[in-house]
Amino acid sequence: KNVHYEKSVSSTQELAHRIASEGGEEGTIIVAEEQVAGKGRLGRQWYSPIGTGIWMSMILKPKIPPQQAPQLTLLTAVAVIRGIHAITGLNCDIKWPNDILLNGKKLVGILTEMQADLDQIQSVIIGIGINVNQISFPEEIKETATSLRIEKGKEINRASIIKSILENFEELYEIYLKEGFLPIKIMWEAHAITIGKRITARTMGGSFQGFAQGITDEGILLLEDDLGDTHK
Ligand code: BTN
């Protein structure tokens, strides 16, 4: 398989975009020990110190319409949860759309980006950031972030987690390409803590409060506002 291992990069996501546009194949993985400009959702930064976490991006070339790309974020979340569980025995929860929490604190972030024309995907780049062996966090995220090391009380081998996540991903991706999103959606819902609750959804278009009703077949959240209207 096609794995790029780097000591230090600005962002594995950026490097993956470049490799993808230069003909990088489906299944190409970029892993780095450190990111000096790790990217989070909504233009945020992602704290990616050296040697402690899993900072990884994956290139996919699925033959699906661009509006279905969010489904792959949900699929990835399930693969990550299963991979972490297989190695550590820990059970994580999904907070829509892409946060994975352990004991209520953020353990994993997933960032899905696309290179696409109007109606055709060139590549989907899925970035996965997992806090593995950190024992402390910067002030701004101290209260809200956690690591596997903190929760488990011992150091965790990053390579075995990566391997297990990729095995789970491959299995789910095959199901997805063969049978569509429905089986994945059912697995995702089993881990999601957001559905059925009042939440604030933050998007590029602003923040929206409402009652999370479920997800659409595209993998998009359905939010009921205070007037009883439903929004995607
Ligand atoms: C989030 O905001 O929750 C998403 C965080 C995604 C972080 C990962 S780490 C590997 C990849 N490279 C990046 O720059 N970001 C993603």
PDB file of C-alpha atoms in Angstrom, residues 17-132:
ATOM      1  CA  HIS A  17      -4.239  17.492  -1.497  1.00  0.00           C
ATOM      2  CA  ARG A  18      -0.996  17.993  -3.370  1.00  0.00           C
ATOM      3  CA  ILE A  19      -0.340  14.266  -3.796  1.00  0.00           C
ATOM      4  CA  ALA A  20      -3.949  13.731  -4.928  1.00  0.00           C
ATOM      5  CA  SER A  21      -3.775  16.424  -7.574  1.00  0.00           C
ATOM      6  CA  GLU A  22      -0.500  14.958  -8.835  1.00  0.00           C
ATOM      7  CA  GLY A  23      -2.161  11.587  -9.473  1.00  0.00           C
ATOM      8  CA  GLY A  24      -2.034  10.020  -5.996  1.00  0.00           C
ATOM      9  CA  GLU A  25      -4.019   6.796  -5.909  1.00  0.00           C
ATOM     10  CA  GLU A  26      -7.018   5.823  -3.861  1.00  0.00           C
ATOM     11  CA  GLY A  27      -5.874   4.401  -0.550  1.00  0.00           C
ATOM     12  CA  THR A  28      -2.804   6.626  -0.263  1.00  0.00           C
ATOM     13  CA  ILE A  29      -2.129   7.446   3.399  1.00  0.00           C
ATOM     14  CA  ILE A  30      -0.077  10.342   4.756  1.00  0.00           C
ATOM     15  CA  VAL A  31       1.040  10.139   8.381  1.00  0.00           C
ATOM     16  CA  ALA A  32       3.199  12.659  10.235  1.00  0.00           C
ATOM     17  CA  GLU A  33       4.855  12.797  13.639  1.00  0.00           C
ATOM     18  CA  GLU A  34       4.119  16.499  13.860  1.00  0.00           C
ATOM     19  CA  GLN A  35       2.050  19.172  12.110  1.00  0.00           C
ATOM     20  CA  VAL A  36       3.115  22.756  12.508  1.00  0.00           C
ATOM     21  CA  ALA A  37      -0.099  24.081  10.948  1.00  0.00           C
ATOM     22  CA  GLY A  38      -2.654  21.355  11.675  1.00  0.00           C
ATOM     23  CA  LYS A  39      -6.112  22.284  10.366  1.00  0.00           C
ATOM     24  CA  GLY A  40      -9.372  21.829  12.211  1.00  0.00           C
ATOM     25  CA  ARG A  41     -12.921  22.434  11.027  1.00  0.00           C
ATOM     26  CA  LEU A  42     -14.184  25.955  10.361  1.00  0.00           C
ATOM     27  CA  GLY A  43     -10.707  27.368   9.886  1.00  0.00           C
ATOM     28  CA  ARG A  44      -9.602  26.426  13.390  1.00  0.00           C
ATOM     29  CA  GLN A  45      -6.149  25.155  14.267  1.00  0.00           C
ATOM     30  CA  TRP A  46      -5.516  21.595  15.313  1.00  0.00           C
ATOM     31  CA  TYR A  47      -2.942  21.106  18.052  1.00  0.00           C
ATOM     32  CA  SER A  48      -0.565  18.437  16.701  1.00  0.00           C
ATOM     33  CA  PRO A  49       2.549  18.125  18.878  1.00  0.00           C
ATOM     34  CA  ILE A  50       5.397  15.830  17.894  1.00  0.00           C
ATOM     35  CA  GLY A  51       5.334  12.114  18.590  1.00  0.00           C
ATOM     36  CA  THR A  52       2.160  12.004  20.643  1.00  0.00           C
ATOM     37  CA  GLY A  53      -0.842  11.783  18.370  1.00  0.00           C
ATOM     38  CA  ILE A  54      -2.015  10.249  15.117  1.00  0.00           C
ATOM     39  CA  TRP A  55      -2.042  12.927  12.436  1.00  0.00           C
ATOM     40  CA  MET A  56      -3.123  11.250   9.247  1.00  0.00           C
ATOM     41  CA  SER A  57      -4.840  11.936   5.917  1.00  0.00           C
ATOM     42  CA  MET A  58      -6.293   9.492   3.435  1.00  0.00           C
ATOM     43  CA  ILE A  59      -6.911   9.900  -0.301  1.00  0.00           C
ATOM     44  CA  LEU A  60     -10.097   8.335  -1.672  1.00  0.00           C
ATOM     45  CA  LYS A  61     -11.556   8.371  -5.165  1.00  0.00           C
ATOM     46  CA  PRO A  62     -15.105   7.110  -4.715  1.00  0.00           C
ATOM     47  CA  LYS A  63     -17.498   7.159  -7.639  1.00  0.00           C
ATOM     48  CA  ILE A  64     -20.249   8.987  -5.796  1.00  0.00           C
ATOM     49  CA  PRO A  65     -21.903  12.376  -6.327  1.00  0.00           C
ATOM     50  CA  PRO A  66     -20.144  15.216  -4.428  1.00  0.00           C
ATOM     51  CA  GLN A  67     -23.150  15.813  -2.175  1.00  0.00           C
ATOM     52  CA  GLN A  68     -22.695  12.324  -0.739  1.00  0.00           C
ATOM     53  CA  ALA A  69     -19.144  13.011   0.469  1.00  0.00           C
ATOM     54  CA  PRO A  70     -20.311  13.772   4.048  1.00  0.00           C
ATOM     55  CA  GLN A  71     -21.261  10.112   4.315  1.00  0.00           C
ATOM     56  CA  LEU A  72     -17.568   9.302   4.308  1.00  0.00           C
ATOM     57  CA  THR A  73     -17.015  11.410   7.435  1.00  0.00           C
ATOM     58  CA  LEU A  74     -19.584   9.289   9.219  1.00  0.00           C
ATOM     59  CA  LEU A  75     -18.075   6.072   7.882  1.00  0.00           C
ATOM     60  CA  THR A  76     -14.650   7.207   9.083  1.00  0.00           C
ATOM     61  CA  ALA A  77     -16.007   7.966  12.546  1.00  0.00           C
ATOM     62  CA  VAL A  78     -17.316   4.404  12.833  1.00  0.00           C
ATOM     63  CA  ALA A  79     -13.988   2.959  11.625  1.00  0.00           C
ATOM     64  CA  VAL A  80     -12.043   5.076  14.135  1.00  0.00           C
ATOM     65  CA  ILE A  81     -14.307   4.087  17.033  1.00  0.00           C
ATOM     66  CA  ARG A  82     -14.014   0.411  16.143  1.00  0.00           C
ATOM     67  CA  GLY A  83     -10.245   0.638  15.702  1.00  0.00           C
ATOM     68  CA  ILE A  84      -9.776   2.345  19.060  1.00  0.00           C
ATOM     69  CA  HIS A  85     -12.050  -0.163  20.756  1.00  0.00           C
ATOM     70  CA  ALA A  86     -10.213  -3.156  19.279  1.00  0.00           C
ATOM     71  CA  ILE A  87      -6.860  -1.987  20.652  1.00  0.00           C
ATOM     72  CA  THR A  88      -7.787  -0.284  23.923  1.00  0.00           C
ATOM     73  CA  GLY A  89     -11.214  -1.645  24.869  1.00  0.00           C
ATOM     74  CA  LEU A  90     -12.396   1.976  25.243  1.00  0.00           C
ATOM     75  CA  ASN A  91     -15.869   2.977  24.028  1.00  0.00           C
ATOM     76  CA  CYS A  92     -16.100   6.393  22.383  1.00  0.00           C
ATOM     77  CA  ASP A  93     -19.167   8.400  21.386  1.00  0.00           C
ATOM     78  CA  ILE A  94     -19.849  10.426  18.261  1.00  0.00           C
ATOM     79  CA  LYS A  95     -20.894  14.030  18.552  1.00  0.00           C
ATOM     80  CA  TRP A  96     -22.271  15.108  15.184  1.00  0.00           C
ATOM     81  CA  PRO A  97     -20.763  15.467  12.681  1.00  0.00           C
ATOM     82  CA  ASN A  98     -17.171  14.539  13.235  1.00  0.00           C
ATOM     83  CA  ASP A  99     -16.118  14.759  16.851  1.00  0.00           C
ATOM     84  CA  ILE A 100     -15.334  11.620  18.751  1.00  0.00           C
ATOM     85  CA  LEU A 101     -15.595  11.985  22.490  1.00  0.00           C
ATOM     86  CA  LEU A 102     -14.327   9.875  25.335  1.00  0.00           C
ATOM     87  CA  ASN A 103     -15.936  10.513  28.718  1.00  0.00           C
ATOM     88  CA  GLY A 104     -17.379  13.735  27.323  1.00  0.00           C
ATOM     89  CA  LYS A 105     -14.067  15.167  26.084  1.00  0.00           C
ATOM     90  CA  LYS A 106     -12.748  15.449  22.554  1.00  0.00           C
ATOM     91  CA  LEU A 107     -10.403  12.645  21.557  1.00  0.00           C
ATOM     92  CA  VAL A 108     -10.615  12.664  17.742  1.00  0.00           C
ATOM     93  CA  GLY A 109     -11.383  15.181  15.025  1.00  0.00           C
ATOM     94  CA  ILE A 110     -12.203  14.289  11.421  1.00  0.00           C
ATOM     95  CA  LEU A 111     -11.912  16.734   8.540  1.00  0.00           C
ATOM     96  CA  THR A 112     -13.316  15.782   5.135  1.00  0.00           C
ATOM     97  CA  GLU A 113     -12.339  17.869   2.117  1.00  0.00           C
ATOM     98  CA  MET A 114     -12.965  17.379  -1.583  1.00  0.00           C
ATOM     99  CA  GLN A 115     -11.461  18.106  -4.938  1.00  0.00           C
ATOM    100  CA  ALA A 116     -14.445  18.031  -7.284  1.00  0.00           C
ATOM    101  CA  ASP A 117     -16.051  19.464 -10.397  1.00  0.00           C
ATOM    102  CA  LEU A 118     -19.712  20.356 -10.346  1.00  0.00           C
ATOM    103  CA  ASP A 119     -20.918  16.781 -10.501  1.00  0.00           C
ATOM    104  CA  GLN A 120     -17.833  14.633 -10.159  1.00  0.00           C
ATOM    105  CA  ILE A 121     -15.433  13.925  -7.333  1.00  0.00           C
ATOM    106  CA  GLN A 122     -11.731  13.950  -8.153  1.00  0.00           C
ATOM    107  CA  SER A 123     -10.584  13.068  -4.659  1.00  0.00           C
ATOM    108  CA  VAL A 124     -11.870  13.083  -1.138  1.00  0.00           C
ATOM    109  CA  ILE A 125      -9.240  13.815   1.491  1.00  0.00           C
ATOM    110  CA  ILE A 126     -10.128  12.574   4.935  1.00  0.00           C
ATOM    111  CA  GLY A 127      -8.016  13.889   7.798  1.00  0.00           C
ATOM    112  CA  ILE A 128      -8.017  12.117  11.142  1.00  0.00           C
ATOM    113  CA  GLY A 129      -6.453  13.597  14.267  1.00  0.00           C
ATOM    114  CA  ILE A 130      -6.309  11.417  17.381  1.00  0.00           C
ATOM    115  CA  ASN A 131      -4.945  12.448  20.752  1.00  0.00           C
ATOM    116  CA  VAL A 132      -3.041   9.344  21.808  1.00  0.00           C
TER     117      VAL A 132
END
